[in-house]
CSV table of C-alpha atoms in Angstrom, one decimal:
chain,number,residue,atom,x,y,z
A,10,MET,CA,2.9,63.0,-39.0
A,11,ARG,CA,6.0,63.6,-41.1
A,12,SER,CA,9.3,61.8,-40.7
A,13,SER,CA,12.8,63.2,-41.5
A,14,ARG,CA,15.6,60.8,-42.4
A,15,ARG,CA,16.8,60.8,-38.7
A,16,GLN,CA,13.4,60.1,-37.4
A,17,PHE,CA,12.8,57.4,-40.0
A,18,LEU,CA,15.9,55.5,-39.1
A,19,ALA,CA,15.1,55.8,-35.4
A,20,MET,CA,11.7,54.3,-35.9
A,21,ALA,CA,13.2,51.5,-38.1
A,22,GLY,CA,15.4,50.5,-35.2
A,23,ALA,CA,12.3,49.6,-33.3
A,24,GLY,CA,11.4,47.0,-35.9
A,25,ALA,CA,8.9,46.7,-38.7
A,26,ALA,CA,5.9,47.3,-36.4
A,27,GLY,CA,7.3,50.7,-35.6
A,28,LEU,CA,7.1,51.8,-39.2
A,29,GLY,CA,3.3,52.0,-39.3
A,30,LEU,CA,2.7,55.8,-38.8
A,31,ALA,CA,-0.4,57.9,-38.6
A,32,SER,CA,-1.1,59.2,-42.1
A,33,CYS,CA,-1.7,62.6,-43.5
A,34,SER,CA,-5.0,63.9,-44.7
A,35,ARG,CA,-6.3,63.2,-48.2
A,36,GLY,CA,-7.2,66.8,-49.1
A,37,ASP,CA,-10.4,66.7,-51.2
A,38,THR,CA,-11.8,63.7,-49.3
A,39,GLY,CA,-12.1,65.5,-46.0
A,40,ASN,CA,-10.5,62.6,-44.1
A,41,ASP,CA,-7.7,63.0,-41.7
A,42,ASP,CA,-7.4,59.4,-40.4
A,43,GLY,CA,-5.3,57.7,-43.1
A,44,GLY,CA,-4.1,57.5,-46.6
A,45,GLY,CA,-1.9,59.7,-48.7
A,46,GLY,CA,0.3,62.6,-48.0
A,47,GLY,CA,0.1,66.3,-48.8
A,48,GLU,CA,1.9,69.5,-48.1
A,49,SER,CA,3.0,70.4,-44.6
A,50,ASP,CA,5.2,73.4,-43.6
A,51,GLY,CA,6.4,73.7,-47.2
A,52,ALA,CA,7.5,70.1,-47.5
A,53,THR,CA,6.0,67.4,-49.7
A,54,SER,CA,4.6,64.5,-47.7
A,55,LEU,CA,4.1,61.0,-49.2
A,56,THR,CA,2.8,57.7,-47.8
A,57,PHE,CA,4.4,54.5,-49.0
A,58,THR,CA,3.1,51.0,-48.6
A,59,TRP,CA,4.6,47.6,-49.3
A,60,TRP,CA,4.3,44.0,-48.2
A,61,GLY,CA,7.4,42.1,-47.3
A,62,ASN,CA,9.6,40.3,-44.8
A,63,PRO,CA,12.4,41.4,-42.4
A,64,VAL,CA,15.0,41.6,-45.1
A,65,ARG,CA,12.8,43.6,-47.4
A,66,ASN,CA,11.7,45.9,-44.6
A,67,GLU,CA,15.3,46.7,-43.7
A,68,ASN,CA,16.3,47.3,-47.4
A,69,THR,CA,13.3,49.5,-47.9
A,70,THR,CA,14.0,51.4,-44.8
A,71,ASN,CA,17.5,52.1,-46.1
A,72,ALA,CA,16.2,53.1,-49.5
A,73,ILE,CA,13.8,55.6,-48.0
A,74,ALA,CA,16.5,57.1,-45.8
A,75,ALA,CA,18.8,57.5,-48.9
A,76,TYR,CA,16.0,59.2,-50.7
A,77,LEU,CA,15.3,61.6,-47.8
A,78,ASP,CA,19.1,62.4,-47.8
A,79,GLU,CA,18.8,63.5,-51.5
A,80,ASN,CA,15.4,65.2,-51.1
A,81,PRO,CA,15.3,67.0,-47.8
A,82,ASP,CA,12.1,68.8,-48.8
A,83,VAL,CA,10.2,65.4,-48.9
A,84,SER,CA,8.9,63.4,-46.0
A,85,ILE,CA,7.8,59.8,-46.3
A,86,GLU,CA,5.5,57.8,-44.0
A,87,ALA,CA,6.0,54.1,-44.3
A,88,GLN,CA,3.2,51.5,-44.1
A,89,PRO,CA,4.8,48.0,-44.4
A,90,GLY,CA,2.7,44.9,-44.0
A,91,GLU,CA,2.4,41.1,-44.4
A,92,TRP,CA,1.0,39.6,-47.6
A,93,ALA,CA,-1.8,37.9,-45.7
A,94,SER,CA,-3.3,41.2,-44.5
A,95,TYR,CA,-1.9,43.7,-47.1
A,96,TRP,CA,-4.7,43.5,-49.7
A,97,ASP,CA,-7.5,43.7,-47.2
A,98,ARG,CA,-6.0,46.9,-45.8
A,99,LEU,CA,-5.3,48.4,-49.2
A,100,ALA,CA,-8.8,47.6,-50.4
A,101,THR,CA,-10.2,49.3,-47.3
A,102,GLN,CA,-8.0,52.4,-47.8
A,103,THR,CA,-8.9,52.6,-51.5
A,104,ALA,CA,-12.6,52.3,-50.8
A,105,GLY,CA,-12.3,55.2,-48.3
A,106,ASN,CA,-10.2,57.3,-50.6
A,107,THR,CA,-7.2,57.1,-48.2
A,108,ALA,CA,-4.9,54.9,-50.3
A,109,PRO,CA,-1.2,55.6,-49.8
A,110,ASP,CA,0.5,57.7,-52.4
A,111,VAL,CA,3.0,55.1,-53.5
A,112,ILE,CA,1.9,51.4,-53.6
A,113,GLN,CA,3.7,48.2,-54.0
A,114,MET,CA,1.4,46.4,-56.4
A,115,ASP,CA,1.1,42.8,-57.6
A,116,MET,CA,0.4,41.5,-61.2
A,117,ALA,CA,-2.6,39.6,-59.8
A,118,TYR,CA,-4.4,42.8,-58.8
A,119,ILE,CA,-3.1,45.6,-61.1
A,120,SER,CA,-5.9,45.2,-63.7
A,121,GLU,CA,-8.5,45.3,-61.0
A,122,TYR,CA,-7.2,48.4,-59.3
A,123,GLY,CA,-6.5,50.1,-62.6
A,124,ALA,CA,-9.9,49.4,-64.1
A,125,ARG,CA,-11.5,50.9,-61.0
A,126,GLY,CA,-9.7,54.1,-61.5
A,127,ALA,CA,-7.6,53.7,-58.3
A,128,LEU,CA,-4.2,54.0,-59.9
A,129,LEU,CA,-2.4,56.9,-61.5
A,130,ASP,CA,-1.2,56.8,-65.1
A,131,LEU,CA,2.5,56.9,-64.4
A,132,ASP,CA,3.4,57.9,-68.0
A,133,GLU,CA,1.4,61.1,-67.6
A,134,TYR,CA,3.6,62.3,-64.8
A,135,GLY,CA,7.0,61.4,-66.3
A,136,LEU,CA,7.8,57.8,-65.6
A,137,ASP,CA,11.2,57.0,-67.0
A,138,THR,CA,11.9,53.4,-68.2
A,139,SER,CA,14.5,54.4,-70.9
A,140,GLY,CA,17.2,52.4,-69.1
A,141,PHE,CA,15.2,49.2,-68.8
A,142,LEU,CA,16.1,45.9,-70.4
A,143,GLU,CA,14.0,45.2,-73.5
A,144,GLY,CA,10.7,43.6,-72.7
A,145,THR,CA,10.6,44.6,-69.1
A,146,ALA,CA,9.1,48.1,-69.2
A,147,ASP,CA,5.5,47.3,-70.0
A,148,SER,CA,4.5,44.9,-67.2
A,149,GLY,CA,1.9,47.3,-65.8
A,150,VAL,CA,0.5,48.7,-69.0
A,151,ILE,CA,-3.2,47.8,-69.3
A,152,ASP,CA,-5.1,48.9,-72.3
A,153,GLY,CA,-2.6,51.5,-73.1
A,154,THR,CA,-2.4,53.0,-69.6
A,155,ASN,CA,0.7,52.5,-67.4
A,156,TYR,CA,-0.6,51.6,-63.9
A,157,GLY,CA,2.6,50.1,-62.5
A,158,VAL,CA,6.3,49.7,-63.3
A,159,ASN,CA,8.5,46.6,-62.9
A,160,ALA,CA,10.2,46.6,-59.5
A,161,GLY,CA,12.4,43.6,-60.4
A,162,ILE,CA,12.8,40.6,-62.7
A,163,ASN,CA,11.5,37.4,-61.2
A,164,THR,CA,10.7,33.8,-62.0
A,165,PRO,CA,9.0,30.9,-60.2
A,166,LEU,CA,11.2,28.1,-58.9
A,167,VAL,CA,11.3,25.2,-56.4
A,168,MET,CA,13.4,25.6,-53.3
A,169,VAL,CA,14.8,22.5,-51.6
A,170,ASN,CA,16.2,22.1,-48.1
A,171,THR,CA,19.1,20.0,-49.2
A,172,ALA,CA,20.2,19.3,-45.6
A,173,LEU,CA,17.0,17.5,-44.9
A,174,LEU,CA,17.4,15.4,-48.1
A,175,ASP,CA,21.0,14.6,-47.0
A,176,GLN,CA,19.8,13.6,-43.6
A,177,TYR,CA,17.6,10.9,-45.1
A,178,GLY,CA,20.0,9.9,-47.9
A,179,ILE,CA,17.9,11.2,-50.7
A,180,ALA,CA,19.5,12.7,-53.8
A,181,LEU,CA,18.4,15.9,-55.5
A,182,PRO,CA,16.6,15.5,-58.8
A,183,ASP,CA,18.1,16.6,-62.1
A,184,ASP,CA,16.0,19.7,-62.7
A,185,MET,CA,16.8,19.6,-66.5
A,186,THR,CA,14.9,16.3,-66.7
A,187,TRP,CA,12.5,15.9,-63.8
A,188,THR,CA,8.7,15.7,-64.4
A,189,TRP,CA,5.7,16.5,-62.3
A,190,ASP,CA,5.4,12.8,-61.4
A,191,ASP,CA,9.1,12.9,-60.3
A,192,TRP,CA,8.1,15.7,-57.8
A,193,LEU,CA,5.4,13.5,-56.4
A,194,ALA,CA,7.8,10.5,-56.2
A,195,LEU,CA,10.5,12.6,-54.5
A,196,ALA,CA,8.1,14.1,-52.0
A,197,THR,CA,6.7,10.7,-51.2
A,198,SER,CA,10.2,9.3,-50.6
A,199,ILE,CA,11.1,12.1,-48.2
A,200,THR,CA,7.9,11.6,-46.1
A,201,ASP,CA,8.5,7.8,-46.0
A,202,ALA,CA,12.2,8.1,-45.2
A,203,SER,CA,11.5,10.4,-42.3
A,204,ALA,CA,8.6,8.4,-41.1
A,205,GLY,CA,6.5,11.5,-41.4
A,206,ALA,CA,8.8,13.8,-39.4
A,207,VAL,CA,9.3,15.9,-42.5
A,208,ILE,CA,6.6,16.2,-45.2
A,209,GLY,CA,8.0,15.9,-48.7
A,210,THR,CA,6.7,19.2,-50.1
A,211,SER,CA,4.6,22.2,-49.2
A,212,ALA,CA,1.3,22.2,-51.1
A,213,ILE,CA,1.1,23.7,-54.6
A,214,ILE,CA,-2.6,22.7,-55.0
A,215,SER,CA,-3.8,26.3,-55.1
A,216,ASN,CA,-0.6,27.9,-56.3
A,217,ASP,CA,-1.5,29.9,-59.4
A,218,ALA,CA,2.1,30.0,-60.7
A,219,MET,CA,2.4,26.2,-60.6
A,220,ILE,CA,-1.0,25.4,-62.2
A,221,SER,CA,-0.1,28.1,-64.8
A,222,ALA,CA,3.2,26.3,-65.5
A,223,TRP,CA,1.4,23.0,-65.8
A,224,LEU,CA,-1.3,24.4,-68.1
A,225,ARG,CA,1.3,26.3,-70.3
A,226,GLN,CA,3.1,23.0,-70.9
A,227,GLN,CA,-0.2,21.8,-72.4
A,228,GLY,CA,-0.6,24.9,-74.6
A,229,LYS,CA,-3.0,26.7,-72.3
A,230,GLU,CA,-3.0,29.7,-70.1
A,231,LEU,CA,-4.7,31.0,-67.0
A,232,PHE,CA,-6.2,34.0,-68.7
A,233,LEU,CA,-6.7,35.2,-72.3
A,234,GLU,CA,-7.3,38.6,-73.7
A,235,GLY,CA,-10.8,39.9,-73.3
A,236,ALA,CA,-11.2,38.7,-69.7
A,237,GLN,CA,-11.5,35.0,-70.7
A,238,LEU,CA,-10.2,31.9,-68.9
A,239,GLY,CA,-7.6,30.0,-70.9
A,240,PHE,CA,-8.5,26.5,-69.6
A,241,GLU,CA,-11.5,24.3,-69.0
A,242,VAL,CA,-13.1,22.6,-66.0
A,243,ASP,CA,-11.6,19.3,-67.0
A,244,ASP,CA,-8.1,20.9,-66.7
A,245,VAL,CA,-8.8,21.9,-63.1
A,246,THR,CA,-10.2,18.4,-62.4
A,247,ALA,CA,-7.0,16.8,-63.7
A,248,TRP,CA,-4.9,19.2,-61.6
A,249,LEU,CA,-6.9,18.5,-58.4
A,250,GLU,CA,-6.7,14.7,-59.0
A,251,PHE,CA,-3.0,14.9,-59.4
A,252,GLN,CA,-2.7,16.9,-56.1
A,253,GLN,CA,-5.0,14.3,-54.4
A,254,ARG,CA,-2.2,11.8,-55.1
A,255,PHE,CA,0.2,13.9,-53.1
A,256,ALA,CA,-2.4,13.9,-50.2
A,257,ASP,CA,-3.0,10.2,-50.4
A,258,ALA,CA,0.8,9.5,-50.3
A,259,GLY,CA,1.3,11.9,-47.3
A,260,ALA,CA,3.6,13.8,-49.6
A,261,MET,CA,2.1,17.2,-48.8
A,262,PRO,CA,0.5,18.8,-45.7
A,263,SER,CA,-3.0,18.0,-44.7
A,264,ALA,CA,-6.0,20.1,-45.6
A,265,SER,CA,-6.0,21.7,-42.1
A,266,GLN,CA,-2.3,22.4,-42.3
A,267,ILE,CA,-2.7,24.0,-45.8
A,268,THR,CA,-5.5,26.2,-44.5
A,269,GLU,CA,-3.4,27.3,-41.6
A,270,GLU,CA,-0.4,27.9,-43.8
A,271,SER,CA,-2.3,30.3,-46.0
A,272,SER,CA,-2.4,33.0,-43.3
A,273,VAL,CA,1.0,32.6,-41.5
A,274,ALA,CA,3.8,35.1,-41.7
A,275,PHE,CA,6.5,34.4,-44.2
A,276,ASP,CA,9.1,33.1,-41.7
A,277,GLN,CA,6.6,30.8,-40.1
A,278,SER,CA,5.8,28.7,-43.2
A,279,MET,CA,6.2,25.0,-42.9
A,280,PHE,CA,9.1,25.0,-45.4
A,281,LEU,CA,11.1,27.7,-43.6
A,282,THR,CA,10.6,26.0,-40.2
A,283,GLY,CA,11.8,22.7,-41.5
A,284,LYS,CA,8.5,20.8,-41.5
A,285,THR,CA,8.6,20.3,-45.3
A,286,ALA,CA,11.6,19.7,-47.6
A,287,MET,CA,10.4,21.5,-50.8
A,288,ALA,CA,8.3,24.4,-51.7
A,289,MET,CA,7.5,26.7,-54.6
A,290,TYR,CA,8.8,30.3,-54.2
A,291,TRP,CA,9.7,33.2,-56.4
A,292,SER,CA,13.3,33.7,-57.2
A,293,ASN,CA,13.6,37.0,-55.4
A,294,GLN,CA,12.6,35.4,-52.1
A,295,LEU,CA,15.7,33.2,-51.8
A,296,GLU,CA,17.7,35.5,-49.5
A,297,ALA,CA,14.8,36.1,-47.2
A,298,ALA,CA,14.0,32.4,-47.2
A,299,GLU,CA,17.6,31.5,-46.3
A,300,THR,CA,17.6,34.2,-43.6
A,301,ALA,CA,14.4,32.8,-42.1
A,302,SER,CA,15.3,29.2,-42.3
A,303,GLY,CA,19.0,29.5,-41.2
A,304,SER,CA,19.9,27.1,-44.0
A,305,GLU,CA,21.4,27.3,-47.5
A,306,LEU,CA,18.7,26.3,-49.9
A,307,THR,CA,19.0,24.8,-53.3
A,308,ILE,CA,16.9,26.3,-56.2
A,309,LEU,CA,15.5,24.1,-59.0
A,310,ARG,CA,13.6,24.7,-62.2
A,311,PHE,CA,10.0,23.7,-61.8
A,312,PRO,CA,9.3,20.3,-63.6
A,313,SER,CA,8.1,19.7,-67.2
A,314,LEU,CA,5.6,17.2,-68.5
A,315,ASP,CA,8.0,15.4,-70.8
A,316,GLY,CA,11.3,15.6,-68.8
A,317,ASP,CA,12.8,18.3,-71.0
A,318,ALA,CA,13.4,21.6,-69.3
A,319,THR,CA,13.4,23.5,-72.6
A,320,THR,CA,9.7,22.8,-72.9
A,321,ARG,CA,8.8,24.1,-69.4
A,322,LYS,CA,7.4,27.4,-70.8
A,323,ALA,CA,9.1,29.3,-68.0
A,324,TRP,CA,8.6,33.1,-67.8
A,325,TYR,CA,10.0,36.2,-66.3
A,326,LYS,CA,7.6,38.1,-64.2
A,327,ALA,CA,7.6,41.5,-62.6
A,328,SER,CA,8.3,40.5,-59.0
A,329,MET,CA,6.0,43.3,-58.0
A,330,LEU,CA,5.3,46.8,-59.4
A,331,TRP,CA,5.5,50.3,-58.2
A,332,SER,CA,2.1,52.1,-58.6
A,333,ALA,CA,0.7,55.4,-57.4
A,334,SER,CA,-2.8,56.2,-56.1
A,335,ALA,CA,-5.0,58.1,-58.5
A,336,ARG,CA,-6.0,60.2,-55.4
A,337,THR,CA,-2.5,61.3,-54.5
A,338,GLU,CA,-2.3,65.1,-53.9
A,339,ASN,CA,1.3,65.0,-55.2
A,340,PRO,CA,1.4,62.9,-58.4
A,341,GLU,CA,4.7,64.5,-59.6
A,342,ALA,CA,6.4,63.8,-56.3
A,343,ALA,CA,5.0,60.2,-56.2
A,344,VAL,CA,6.3,59.4,-59.7
A,345,ALA,CA,9.6,61.2,-58.9
A,346,PHE,CA,10.1,58.8,-56.0
A,347,ILE,CA,9.1,55.8,-58.2
A,348,ASN,CA,11.6,56.9,-60.8
A,349,TRP,CA,14.3,57.1,-58.1
A,350,LEU,CA,13.4,53.6,-56.9
A,351,ILE,CA,13.8,52.0,-60.4
A,352,ASN,CA,16.6,54.1,-61.8
A,353,SER,CA,18.9,55.2,-59.0
A,354,THR,CA,22.1,53.3,-58.2
A,355,ALA,CA,21.5,54.4,-54.5
A,356,ALA,CA,18.2,52.7,-54.5
A,357,GLY,CA,19.8,49.7,-56.2
A,358,GLU,CA,22.4,49.5,-53.4
A,359,ALA,CA,19.7,49.6,-50.8
A,360,ASN,CA,17.4,47.0,-52.3
A,361,LEU,CA,19.9,45.0,-54.2
A,362,ALA,CA,18.0,42.0,-55.7
A,363,GLU,CA,15.5,41.2,-52.9
A,364,ARG,CA,12.7,42.5,-55.1
A,365,GLY,CA,14.1,40.8,-58.1
A,366,ILE,CA,16.9,41.6,-60.5
A,367,PRO,CA,16.7,45.3,-61.4
A,368,ALA,CA,15.2,46.0,-64.8
A,369,ASN,CA,17.4,49.1,-65.3
A,370,GLU,CA,20.6,47.9,-67.0
A,371,GLU,CA,22.8,50.5,-65.3
A,372,VAL,CA,21.5,49.7,-61.9
A,373,GLN,CA,21.9,46.0,-62.6
A,374,ALA,CA,25.5,46.4,-63.6
A,375,HIS,CA,26.2,48.7,-60.6
A,376,ILE,CA,25.1,46.3,-58.0
A,377,ALA,CA,26.4,43.1,-59.6
A,378,ASP,CA,29.5,42.9,-57.3
A,379,LEU,CA,27.4,43.9,-54.3
A,380,LEU,CA,24.9,41.1,-54.4
A,381,SER,CA,24.9,38.6,-51.6
A,382,ASP,CA,25.6,34.9,-52.4
A,383,PRO,CA,22.0,34.0,-52.6
A,384,GLN,CA,21.3,36.9,-54.9
A,385,GLN,CA,24.3,36.0,-57.1
A,386,ARG,CA,22.8,32.5,-57.4
A,387,VAL,CA,19.4,34.0,-58.4
A,388,ALA,CA,21.0,36.2,-61.0
A,389,ALA,CA,22.8,33.2,-62.5
A,390,PHE,CA,19.6,31.2,-62.4
A,391,ILE,CA,17.6,33.8,-64.2
A,392,SER,CA,20.3,34.1,-66.9
A,393,ASP,CA,20.6,30.3,-67.3
A,394,ILE,CA,16.9,29.8,-68.0
A,395,GLU,CA,16.6,32.3,-70.8
A,396,GLY,CA,16.4,29.5,-73.5
A,397,GLU,CA,13.5,27.9,-71.6
A,398,LEU,CA,11.2,30.9,-71.6
A,399,GLY,CA,7.8,30.9,-73.2
A,400,ASP,CA,5.6,33.9,-73.8
A,401,THR,CA,4.9,36.1,-70.8
A,402,PRO,CA,1.5,35.5,-69.3
A,403,ILE,CA,-0.9,38.4,-69.4
A,404,ALA,CA,-2.0,40.1,-66.2
A,405,PRO,CA,-5.2,38.7,-64.7
A,406,PRO,CA,-8.3,40.7,-65.6
A,407,PRO,CA,-10.3,42.5,-62.9
A,408,GLY,CA,-11.6,39.7,-60.5
A,409,GLY,CA,-8.8,37.4,-61.6
A,410,GLY,CA,-6.8,38.2,-58.5
A,411,GLN,CA,-9.2,35.9,-56.6
A,412,PHE,CA,-7.8,32.8,-58.5
A,413,GLY,CA,-5.6,31.5,-55.7
A,414,ALA,CA,-8.1,32.2,-52.9
A,415,LEU,CA,-10.9,30.5,-54.8
A,416,LEU,CA,-8.9,27.5,-55.7
A,417,LEU,CA,-7.6,27.2,-52.1
A,418,ARG,CA,-11.2,27.1,-50.9
A,419,TYR,CA,-12.5,24.5,-53.3
A,420,ALA,CA,-9.3,22.4,-53.2
A,421,THR,CA,-9.4,22.1,-49.4
A,422,GLU,CA,-13.1,21.1,-49.6
A,423,MET,CA,-11.9,18.3,-51.8
A,424,LEU,CA,-9.1,17.4,-49.4
A,425,PHE,CA,-11.4,17.5,-46.4
A,426,GLY,CA,-13.6,14.9,-48.3
A,427,ASN,CA,-16.5,17.3,-48.8
A,428,ALA,CA,-16.3,17.3,-52.6
A,429,THR,CA,-14.9,15.3,-55.4
A,430,ALA,CA,-12.2,16.7,-57.7
A,431,ALA,CA,-14.8,17.2,-60.4
A,432,GLU,CA,-17.2,19.0,-58.0
A,433,ALA,CA,-14.5,21.2,-56.7
A,434,ALA,CA,-13.2,22.0,-60.1
A,435,SER,CA,-16.7,22.9,-61.4
A,436,GLY,CA,-17.4,25.2,-58.4
A,437,PHE,CA,-14.1,26.9,-58.7
A,438,TYR,CA,-14.5,27.4,-62.5
A,439,ASP,CA,-18.0,28.8,-62.2
A,440,GLU,CA,-17.1,31.2,-59.4
A,441,LEU,CA,-13.9,32.5,-61.1
A,442,THR,CA,-15.8,33.0,-64.4
A,443,ALA,CA,-18.4,35.0,-62.5
A,444,ALA,CA,-15.7,37.0,-60.8
A,445,ILE,CA,-13.9,38.1,-64.0
A,446,SER,CA,-17.2,38.8,-65.9
A,447,GLY,CA,-18.3,41.0,-63.1
A,448,SER,CA,-21.5,39.0,-62.5
C-alpha cells in the first residue's frame, strides 16, 4: 500500500495507531507480508520505522509530508512504535528479511545490526555529512563502515518536577556541586516529606547511562575496544549496593514497580504521572516529557563523585541514528531520504530539536528562533556543559545492547531479596560477558 502526502496526513489525523500500514514486498525474498518498499506504478516506495512519543510522531508525520511534497515520485509507509516493543518487532522483521528501508537506530544496537550485515553502508550510497559540526558525523561508523548517521545531539540529564518539591518545601540542589550521595539524600527527603505519596526518584539501578557516568568518574567505561567490558564485577557490586540504599530508604520505587515501569508507554511512567519527583532522561525528551506531565520540568546535570561538575565526564551522544536496511530494494532512495532528514531546513522545521539538537550547522542556525521554550532550554544546557565533557563512549559491541535488560533482571532479583548484591553482580557480569563474546 502506497501513501501520497494527502493520504499520509489523513491517516496521521487518526493518531499514531493509524500510521501502521501494510508493507510492500521485499523483492528477492519472495515475501509480500511486511518489510521494505519497492517500485510500484513508476513510483519509489519506502518503508520507514521509528520509536517515539506523541510529539515525535506528529513531528515525523509533518516531516514525511514535507518530503512527499518535494518528491512526488516517492511514497512512504510509516511504521512508528513504542520503545518497549520496537526492538522485538525490528528483530523479527530483520530475521524474516522484511526490515523497513529506513530505520531509526540506537547506539546500543547499531554494532549488533551492523555486524550481522543487516544495515546498509550509507557512505557507499552518497551520505552527506559535510555540514555537520565537528565530531558529530561518525557516531555510526563501526570498523570503517557507516551504518548510521547522527539524528541529533543529546546528553543524559536529571529531570525534576519542581512543583512537587515546592509542595513539600524542598529546595533544588546545586547541580554544579551535588554528588551521588546528595541524590540519595534528596530523594529520601522527598519520600519522607510526602509520607510516601511521592517517591523521591525513579530508579536508575539498571540505567546504562547512569552507571556509565558513575564508572567514567572512576576512570572506567562500560565497553572497551575489542568487545571488552571496561569494568569489573566489584564495580557492579558497589553500584547495586548503592542502589539498595535507595530501596532501603524508600527513595525509589519497589522491585515490582520497577519491573512494571520497564514496559509502560512513555507518558505512563511514574515520573510523568507525578508518582516520583526525579528521573533520568535524555535531553531531547524534555518537550515530550513536559507535554505528557503537563508541568514545566527543571533539568539538572547528573551528579559527580567529588561535588565538582567539571569532573562529571559528561558526553554528547547521538540521540538516535538514521540507518537503512541492507536488504532495501532502493538504497539510493533510502539514503536520499536520510540526507534530507539530516540536511534539509524543511526537515529541521518539522522535527526541530525533539530528536536532539541538529548536527548540521545550517539547520541548527535555521531553527534556532523556531525552537519551543523547552527546546531552547535544552540547547542552552548542551552549550553550557561543553567544558564538562569527557571522551565520547564507544558504541556497545554486538550483544552489548542487552546491558540494560540484563542488569534490570539481576538488579530486581536483588531487590526482591532473591540474591545478594555480589551474587547479582556476578550473574550479570558473566551473562553480559558471554553475550558480547558470542558464547
